Amino acid sequence: MIDKQVISTALAVADIPDGACVMIGGFGEAGSPTELIHALIDQGAKNLTIINNNTGNGEIGLAALIGNGQVKKMICSYPRSRHSKIFPELYRAGKIELELVPQGTLAERIRAGGAGIPAFYTATTVGTQLADGKETRTIDGRDYVLEYGLQADYALIKCEYADLTGNLTYNKTARNFNPLMCMAANITIVQARKLVGPGAIDPEHVITPNIFVDHIVEISTPLIEADLIAENRRYP
Amino acid sequence: MIDKQVISTALAVADIPDGACVMIGGFGEAGSPTELIHALIDQGAKNLTIINNNTGNGEIGLAALIGNGQVKKMICSYPRSRHSKIFPELYRAGKIELELVPQGTLAERIRAGGAGIPAFYTATTVGTQLADGKETRTIDGRDYVLEYGLQADYALIKCEYADLTGNLTYNKTARNFNPLMCMAANITIVQARKLVGPGAIDPEHVITPNIFVDHIVEISTPLIEADLIAENRRYP
Amino acid sequence: MAQLAASDIPDRSYVNLGIGLPELVAKYVPKGREFIYHTENGLLGMGPAPELGEEDPELINAGKKPVTTNPGASFFHHGDSFAMIRGGHIDVCVLGAMQVSQQGDLANWSTGTPDAIPAVGGAMDLIAGVKTIYVITQHTTKNGTPKLLEQCTYPLTGKGVVTRVYSNLAIIDVTSRGFQLRQLAPGITFQEVSDRTKASLMPLEQEP
Amino acid sequence: MAQLAASDIPDRSYVNLGIGLPELVAKYVPKGREFIYHTENGLLGMGPAPELGEEDPELINAGKKPVTTNPGASFFHHGDSFAMIRGGHIDVCVLGAMQVSQQGDLANWSTGTPDAIPAVGGAMDLIAGVKTIYVITQHTTKNGTPKLLEQCTYPLTGKGVVTRVYSNLAIIDVTSRGFQLRQLAPGITFQEVSDRTKASLMPLEQEP
């Protein structure tokens, strides 16, 4: 029987090499695979390109990965937020690259990367400086810019239920970018709050079909980012 | 409270004008809104452009709509099948137009139409006669053709559960094109096997969110196409 | 402002509210109307903030604050969420602004200064995709600089997209001929609004 | 043929089977291996045909025949289904053929005659998106016309995509140098296969 379980986060991320492009799910705290990110900090891969909507909060999770000097470039839509300080400091110091992508275009580029669409047109950014240098085209009298699909070597994903074959469901707005990133990464690594047997998830309720999932670690009581930030905790 | 119920299929399709472009869900019999199609036959709108994967079977449903002379043009991927005879006859007689689109490109064009993507590139049809006259582009060393989004004035949809606000679920492989067409049509008309109250469908299990749905008719015991075909039934 | 904006939104509209001032619109749903709130991080049918202690860190809005769900809600991923936005399915979006031009250009994502961390989020997608864009804003910055201008000086979020501005001084339509006063706030004169607007403002009488 | 094709598919592969002859592959899963069958009308984890009387007209395969689901199955819409295909997530596709050229071109959707009703279905998407394309076919048409050719004469489904052909006479690889015999059916000689192939066929000895 197909069994994609891995027994530890360390084993799950062990093969991620220096220079890899890694998609990390989540929107703020919701759906963020914090334990997998911490394992990647322990593992130490460097010169990473990270795709996430944000740049992490406080000194844990994605912010800690950046603070640990492992990230060469961020591709994201919103690199500043209330509790974000590590990325802004490094960015101002010229120590990290940024590709700023509108949130909807980021989502669509990831979906395109997973769906075999190399490029598409969108009206988002037309007439703004984010369209500078981009190819444009008029279709039925409206202007559009050409955007390219995004793919990654790895995706780090948080889900609610996973079955052993890799079917996933998510909790509420923790769904966000996770299902898209599962599609767009060569290797998808998932931390599941609950790992169940094949057939335990109704086929009608599967959000990410198992074809998009490679490795699963069960993390039944994941860290709650807001609590860690309130306590000024840092990782490691 | 929002209540999108309409009391009859006749009322639901009453406003569809001559010359309309209508998407019809279903893949073969699964997910086909047969009662809504029959209401459209009774209603009599002419010169329709119909988007469906097939062209109907026997002399009921979509095949009957075509047979009734209401369809000017079909956009589909597979216009012949075991029980399909009406379309082939009209096509050979030059009495109906056909735009043949590969099944995956058809799905993606409908999804693009609903998602505000006017055009995208795909490798499907490259090097074949279905790419004749289409713009091509080489991206990262591979050739792609440019395909345009598809939108419609109306969509006729079959679902399993609908709540009064318009959230939908589907039965097994009856899902097929239905959720995409809900997105891509200006007015989406749904026949539901079971109409329930708001909140009766778990927000995690909604397949088509209510923003894509306009009118719902409850048809609790829909026609079974295979049975009608076995009995050589025709409509009207 | 928020109440007046809410009163202009038709019944059964699908509405997206920007972070900050626009969020207040949700408090003023007019009697007899129902709005369905969309938040771009994957929820339709968003309800008000939860009671203290009832928060779920994985049930949040685009501003990353805890919210609830109303009956008829649904969850979806970012791809589907922005399909709703980009595909023109959201009826009304209420956004904040740094600057609005008389052509309806909006600037609300960056001051363009060299040390600013650029952050756009979903603003450009909303601007490009939603049918009707309302702006809700203080009429001037804290130090009195006008936000309604002949031309935006900050980097644009989108061109020719804003149809109406709700400020603390007035409601102003963006028309093909420029800013058109629609309604004054109580106790405010046309001259006061005009003085704080760095573009020509057509008074009520000149309405076509 | 079907059994030999099945024996070449690695364990845990995601497999799409074309309509007709290729469907037989599902009967021959080698011991110790598990394949996950994808059907493009929206099901992963497709199981065998149901018992008589257990059919659900809304649980069908791409050939519109009733099927079942295996544990771990999932349903999805056509957009997601062809994202799996186009995005390169399906490992192996086994298709029927009208013609295969020595460059790996496949023709299996239309004879190109004026009165033919053109119907392509999902064949061109599968051809363009799936990593490995196997063809399973009779070596010749019913009246003996070769199907393996120097060039296809029917309209193409895709160019340079077929990697291996399983026929009733032989297993033949499509290589950069053309058709390469890989295995003869029991009792069949190289000459017999070569005579029924309208292109140069490299015998086993010439394998690089």
mmCIF file with all atom_site columns, C-alpha atoms in Angstrom, chain A residues 36-142:
data_model
loop_
_atom_site.group_PDB
_atom_site.id
_atom_site.type_symbol
_atom_site.label_atom_id
_atom_site.label_alt_id
_atom_site.label_comp_id
_atom_site.label_asym_id
_atom_site.label_entity_id
_atom_site.label_seq_id
_atom_site.pdbx_PDB_ins_code
_atom_site.Cartn_x
_atom_site.Cartn_y
_atom_site.Cartn_z
_atom_site.occupancy
_atom_site.B_iso_or_equiv
_atom_site.pdbx_formal_charge
_atom_site.auth_seq_id
_atom_site.auth_comp_id
_atom_site.auth_asym_id
_atom_site.auth_atom_id
_atom_site.pdbx_PDB_model_num
ATOM 1   C CA . LEU A 1 36  ? 9.000   22.210 8.514   1.00 0.00 ? 36  LEU A CA 1
ATOM 2   C CA . ILE A 1 37  ? 10.576  25.676 8.252   1.00 0.00 ? 37  ILE A CA 1
ATOM 3   C CA . HIS A 1 38  ? 12.347  25.149 11.570  1.00 0.00 ? 38  HIS A CA 1
ATOM 4   C CA . ALA A 1 39  ? 13.624  21.803 10.309  1.00 0.00 ? 39  ALA A CA 1
ATOM 5   C CA . LEU A 1 40  ? 14.986  23.613 7.257   1.00 0.00 ? 40  LEU A CA 1
ATOM 6   C CA . ILE A 1 41  ? 16.787  26.032 9.569   1.00 0.00 ? 41  ILE A CA 1
ATOM 7   C CA . ASP A 1 42  ? 18.349  23.083 11.413  1.00 0.00 ? 42  ASP A CA 1
ATOM 8   C CA . GLN A 1 43  ? 19.241  21.489 8.079   1.00 0.00 ? 43  GLN A CA 1
ATOM 9   C CA . GLY A 1 44  ? 21.022  24.655 6.939   1.00 0.00 ? 44  GLY A CA 1
ATOM 10  C CA . ALA A 1 45  ? 20.505  24.810 3.151   1.00 0.00 ? 45  ALA A CA 1
ATOM 11  C CA . LYS A 1 46  ? 21.685  28.193 1.823   1.00 0.00 ? 46  LYS A CA 1
ATOM 12  C CA . ASN A 1 47  ? 21.071  30.551 -1.125  1.00 0.00 ? 47  ASN A CA 1
ATOM 13  C CA . LEU A 1 48  ? 17.415  29.590 -1.203  1.00 0.00 ? 48  LEU A CA 1
ATOM 14  C CA . THR A 1 49  ? 14.758  31.326 -3.278  1.00 0.00 ? 49  THR A CA 1
ATOM 15  C CA . ILE A 1 50  ? 11.576  31.381 -1.212  1.00 0.00 ? 50  ILE A CA 1
ATOM 16  C CA . ILE A 1 51  ? 8.061   31.930 -2.558  1.00 0.00 ? 51  ILE A CA 1
ATOM 17  C CA . ASN A 1 52  ? 5.507   32.945 0.082   1.00 0.00 ? 52  ASN A CA 1
ATOM 18  C CA . ASN A 1 53  ? 2.912   35.705 0.293   1.00 0.00 ? 53  ASN A CA 1
ATOM 19  C CA . ASN A 1 54  ? 4.822   37.413 3.118   1.00 0.00 ? 54  ASN A CA 1
ATOM 20  C CA . THR A 1 55  ? 8.239   37.350 4.765   1.00 0.00 ? 55  THR A CA 1
ATOM 21  C CA . GLY A 1 56  ? 7.364   36.002 8.197   1.00 0.00 ? 56  GLY A CA 1
ATOM 22  C CA . ASN A 1 57  ? 6.773   37.538 11.588  1.00 0.00 ? 57  ASN A CA 1
ATOM 23  C CA . GLY A 1 58  ? 8.898   38.037 14.674  1.00 0.00 ? 58  GLY A CA 1
ATOM 24  C CA . GLU A 1 59  ? 11.956  35.801 14.812  1.00 0.00 ? 59  GLU A CA 1
ATOM 25  C CA . ILE A 1 60  ? 10.362  32.437 14.154  1.00 0.00 ? 60  ILE A CA 1
ATOM 26  C CA . GLY A 1 61  ? 9.285   30.477 11.094  1.00 0.00 ? 61  GLY A CA 1
ATOM 27  C CA . LEU A 1 62  ? 10.015  32.133 7.750   1.00 0.00 ? 62  LEU A CA 1
ATOM 28  C CA . ALA A 1 63  ? 11.391  35.283 9.426   1.00 0.00 ? 63  ALA A CA 1
ATOM 29  C CA . ALA A 1 64  ? 13.906  33.116 11.320  1.00 0.00 ? 64  ALA A CA 1
ATOM 30  C CA . LEU A 1 65  ? 14.893  31.297 8.103   1.00 0.00 ? 65  LEU A CA 1
ATOM 31  C CA . ILE A 1 66  ? 15.601  34.669 6.519   1.00 0.00 ? 66  ILE A CA 1
ATOM 32  C CA . GLY A 1 67  ? 17.349  35.908 9.648   1.00 0.00 ? 67  GLY A CA 1
ATOM 33  C CA . ASN A 1 68  ? 19.564  32.829 9.584   1.00 0.00 ? 68  ASN A CA 1
ATOM 34  C CA . GLY A 1 69  ? 20.983  34.016 6.244   1.00 0.00 ? 69  GLY A CA 1
ATOM 35  C CA . GLN A 1 70  ? 19.638  31.076 4.248   1.00 0.00 ? 70  GLN A CA 1
ATOM 36  C CA . VAL A 1 71  ? 17.532  33.078 1.804   1.00 0.00 ? 71  VAL A CA 1
ATOM 37  C CA . LYS A 1 72  ? 19.001  34.781 -1.265  1.00 0.00 ? 72  LYS A CA 1
ATOM 38  C CA . LYS A 1 73  ? 15.713  35.970 -2.772  1.00 0.00 ? 73  LYS A CA 1
ATOM 39  C CA . MET A 1 74  ? 12.063  36.358 -1.757  1.00 0.00 ? 74  MET A CA 1
ATOM 40  C CA . ILE A 1 75  ? 9.192   36.234 -4.231  1.00 0.00 ? 75  ILE A CA 1
ATOM 41  C CA . CYS A 1 76  ? 6.151   37.634 -2.428  1.00 0.00 ? 76  CYS A CA 1
ATOM 42  C CA . SER A 1 77  ? 3.314   40.180 -2.505  1.00 0.00 ? 77  SER A CA 1
ATOM 43  C CA . TYR A 1 78  ? 3.583   41.781 0.925   1.00 0.00 ? 78  TYR A CA 1
ATOM 44  C CA . PRO A 1 79  ? 7.023   41.758 2.556   1.00 0.00 ? 79  PRO A CA 1
ATOM 45  C CA . ARG A 1 80  ? 6.145   44.026 5.444   1.00 0.00 ? 80  ARG A CA 1
ATOM 46  C CA . SER A 1 81  ? 3.601   43.593 8.184   1.00 0.00 ? 81  SER A CA 1
ATOM 47  C CA . ARG A 1 82  ? 3.002   44.487 11.787  1.00 0.00 ? 82  ARG A CA 1
ATOM 48  C CA . HIS A 1 83  ? 5.454   41.950 13.243  1.00 0.00 ? 83  HIS A CA 1
ATOM 49  C CA . SER A 1 84  ? 7.864   41.793 10.349  1.00 0.00 ? 84  SER A CA 1
ATOM 50  C CA . LYS A 1 85  ? 11.297  43.280 11.025  1.00 0.00 ? 85  LYS A CA 1
ATOM 51  C CA . ILE A 1 86  ? 13.979  40.860 9.838   1.00 0.00 ? 86  ILE A CA 1
ATOM 52  C CA . PHE A 1 87  ? 13.248  41.099 6.114   1.00 0.00 ? 87  PHE A CA 1
ATOM 53  C CA . PRO A 1 88  ? 12.961  44.928 6.070   1.00 0.00 ? 88  PRO A CA 1
ATOM 54  C CA . GLU A 1 89  ? 16.359  45.271 7.766   1.00 0.00 ? 89  GLU A CA 1
ATOM 55  C CA . LEU A 1 90  ? 18.122  42.909 5.366   1.00 0.00 ? 90  LEU A CA 1
ATOM 56  C CA . TYR A 1 91  ? 16.374  44.459 2.365   1.00 0.00 ? 91  TYR A CA 1
ATOM 57  C CA . ARG A 1 92  ? 17.408  47.980 3.292   1.00 0.00 ? 92  ARG A CA 1
ATOM 58  C CA . ALA A 1 93  ? 20.950  46.704 3.802   1.00 0.00 ? 93  ALA A CA 1
ATOM 59  C CA . GLY A 1 94  ? 20.897  45.224 0.281   1.00 0.00 ? 94  GLY A CA 1
ATOM 60  C CA . LYS A 1 95  ? 21.431  41.727 1.650   1.00 0.00 ? 95  LYS A CA 1
ATOM 61  C CA . ILE A 1 96  ? 18.373  40.050 0.162   1.00 0.00 ? 96  ILE A CA 1
ATOM 62  C CA . GLU A 1 97  ? 16.664  40.239 -3.229  1.00 0.00 ? 97  GLU A CA 1
ATOM 63  C CA . LEU A 1 98  ? 12.952  40.879 -3.646  1.00 0.00 ? 98  LEU A CA 1
ATOM 64  C CA . GLU A 1 99  ? 10.625  40.088 -6.532  1.00 0.00 ? 99  GLU A CA 1
ATOM 65  C CA . LEU A 1 100 ? 7.362   41.830 -5.678  1.00 0.00 ? 100 LEU A CA 1
ATOM 66  C CA . VAL A 1 101 ? 4.303   40.205 -7.287  1.00 0.00 ? 101 VAL A CA 1
ATOM 67  C CA . PRO A 1 102 ? 0.668   41.221 -6.732  1.00 0.00 ? 102 PRO A CA 1
ATOM 68  C CA . GLN A 1 103 ? -1.092  38.624 -4.623  1.00 0.00 ? 103 GLN A CA 1
ATOM 69  C CA . GLY A 1 104 ? -3.513  37.461 -7.310  1.00 0.00 ? 104 GLY A CA 1
ATOM 70  C CA . THR A 1 105 ? -0.811  37.306 -9.947  1.00 0.00 ? 105 THR A CA 1
ATOM 71  C CA . LEU A 1 106 ? 1.375   35.360 -7.520  1.00 0.00 ? 106 LEU A CA 1
ATOM 72  C CA . ALA A 1 107 ? -1.429  32.853 -6.960  1.00 0.00 ? 107 ALA A CA 1
ATOM 73  C CA . GLU A 1 108 ? -2.125  32.567 -10.691 1.00 0.00 ? 108 GLU A CA 1
ATOM 74  C CA . ARG A 1 109 ? 1.549   32.201 -11.580 1.00 0.00 ? 109 ARG A CA 1
ATOM 75  C CA . ILE A 1 110 ? 1.861   29.332 -9.093  1.00 0.00 ? 110 ILE A CA 1
ATOM 76  C CA . ARG A 1 111 ? -1.320  27.723 -10.406 1.00 0.00 ? 111 ARG A CA 1
ATOM 77  C CA . ALA A 1 112 ? -0.018  28.120 -13.971 1.00 0.00 ? 112 ALA A CA 1
ATOM 78  C CA . GLY A 1 113 ? 3.297   26.536 -12.987 1.00 0.00 ? 113 GLY A CA 1
ATOM 79  C CA . GLY A 1 114 ? 1.424   23.539 -11.622 1.00 0.00 ? 114 GLY A CA 1
ATOM 80  C CA . ALA A 1 115 ? -1.024  23.310 -14.511 1.00 0.00 ? 115 ALA A CA 1
ATOM 81  C CA . GLY A 1 116 ? 1.507   23.362 -17.370 1.00 0.00 ? 116 GLY A CA 1
ATOM 82  C CA . ILE A 1 117 ? 0.615   26.892 -18.491 1.00 0.00 ? 117 ILE A CA 1
ATOM 83  C CA . PRO A 1 118 ? 3.947   28.608 -19.201 1.00 0.00 ? 118 PRO A CA 1
ATOM 84  C CA . ALA A 1 119 ? 2.477   32.119 -19.456 1.00 0.00 ? 119 ALA A CA 1
ATOM 85  C CA . PHE A 1 120 ? -0.799  34.040 -19.371 1.00 0.00 ? 120 PHE A CA 1
ATOM 86  C CA . TYR A 1 121 ? -2.155  37.566 -19.699 1.00 0.00 ? 121 TYR A CA 1
ATOM 87  C CA . THR A 1 122 ? -3.673  39.599 -16.866 1.00 0.00 ? 122 THR A CA 1
ATOM 88  C CA . ALA A 1 123 ? -4.901  43.173 -16.436 1.00 0.00 ? 123 ALA A CA 1
ATOM 89  C CA . THR A 1 124 ? -3.319  43.402 -12.973 1.00 0.00 ? 124 THR A CA 1
ATOM 90  C CA . THR A 1 125 ? -0.431  45.967 -12.848 1.00 0.00 ? 125 THR A CA 1
ATOM 91  C CA . VAL A 1 126 ? -1.307  47.548 -16.209 1.00 0.00 ? 126 VAL A CA 1
ATOM 92  C CA . GLY A 1 127 ? -0.365  51.217 -16.016 1.00 0.00 ? 127 GLY A CA 1
ATOM 93  C CA . THR A 1 128 ? 1.743   50.770 -12.874 1.00 0.00 ? 128 THR A CA 1
ATOM 94  C CA . GLN A 1 129 ? 5.481   50.565 -12.317 1.00 0.00 ? 129 GLN A CA 1
ATOM 95  C CA . LEU A 1 130 ? 5.154   46.831 -11.562 1.00 0.00 ? 130 LEU A CA 1
ATOM 96  C CA . ALA A 1 131 ? 4.426   46.432 -15.289 1.00 0.00 ? 131 ALA A CA 1
ATOM 97  C CA . ASP A 1 132 ? 7.676   48.174 -16.273 1.00 0.00 ? 132 ASP A CA 1
ATOM 98  C CA . GLY A 1 133 ? 9.631   46.068 -18.720 1.00 0.00 ? 133 GLY A CA 1
ATOM 99  C CA . LYS A 1 134 ? 6.829   43.546 -19.095 1.00 0.00 ? 134 LYS A CA 1
ATOM 100 C CA . GLU A 1 135 ? 5.386   42.601 -22.440 1.00 0.00 ? 135 GLU A CA 1
ATOM 101 C CA . THR A 1 136 ? 1.873   43.968 -22.970 1.00 0.00 ? 136 THR A CA 1
ATOM 102 C CA . ARG A 1 137 ? -0.880  43.144 -25.424 1.00 0.00 ? 137 ARG A CA 1
ATOM 103 C CA . THR A 1 138 ? -4.280  44.587 -26.214 1.00 0.00 ? 138 THR A CA 1
ATOM 104 C CA . ILE A 1 139 ? -7.038  41.977 -26.374 1.00 0.00 ? 139 ILE A CA 1
ATOM 105 C CA . ASP A 1 140 ? -10.599 43.066 -27.218 1.00 0.00 ? 140 ASP A CA 1
ATOM 106 C CA . GLY A 1 141 ? -9.652  46.662 -26.508 1.00 0.00 ? 141 GLY A CA 1
ATOM 107 C CA . ARG A 1 142 ? -8.169  46.157 -23.043 1.00 0.00 ? 142 ARG A CA 1
#
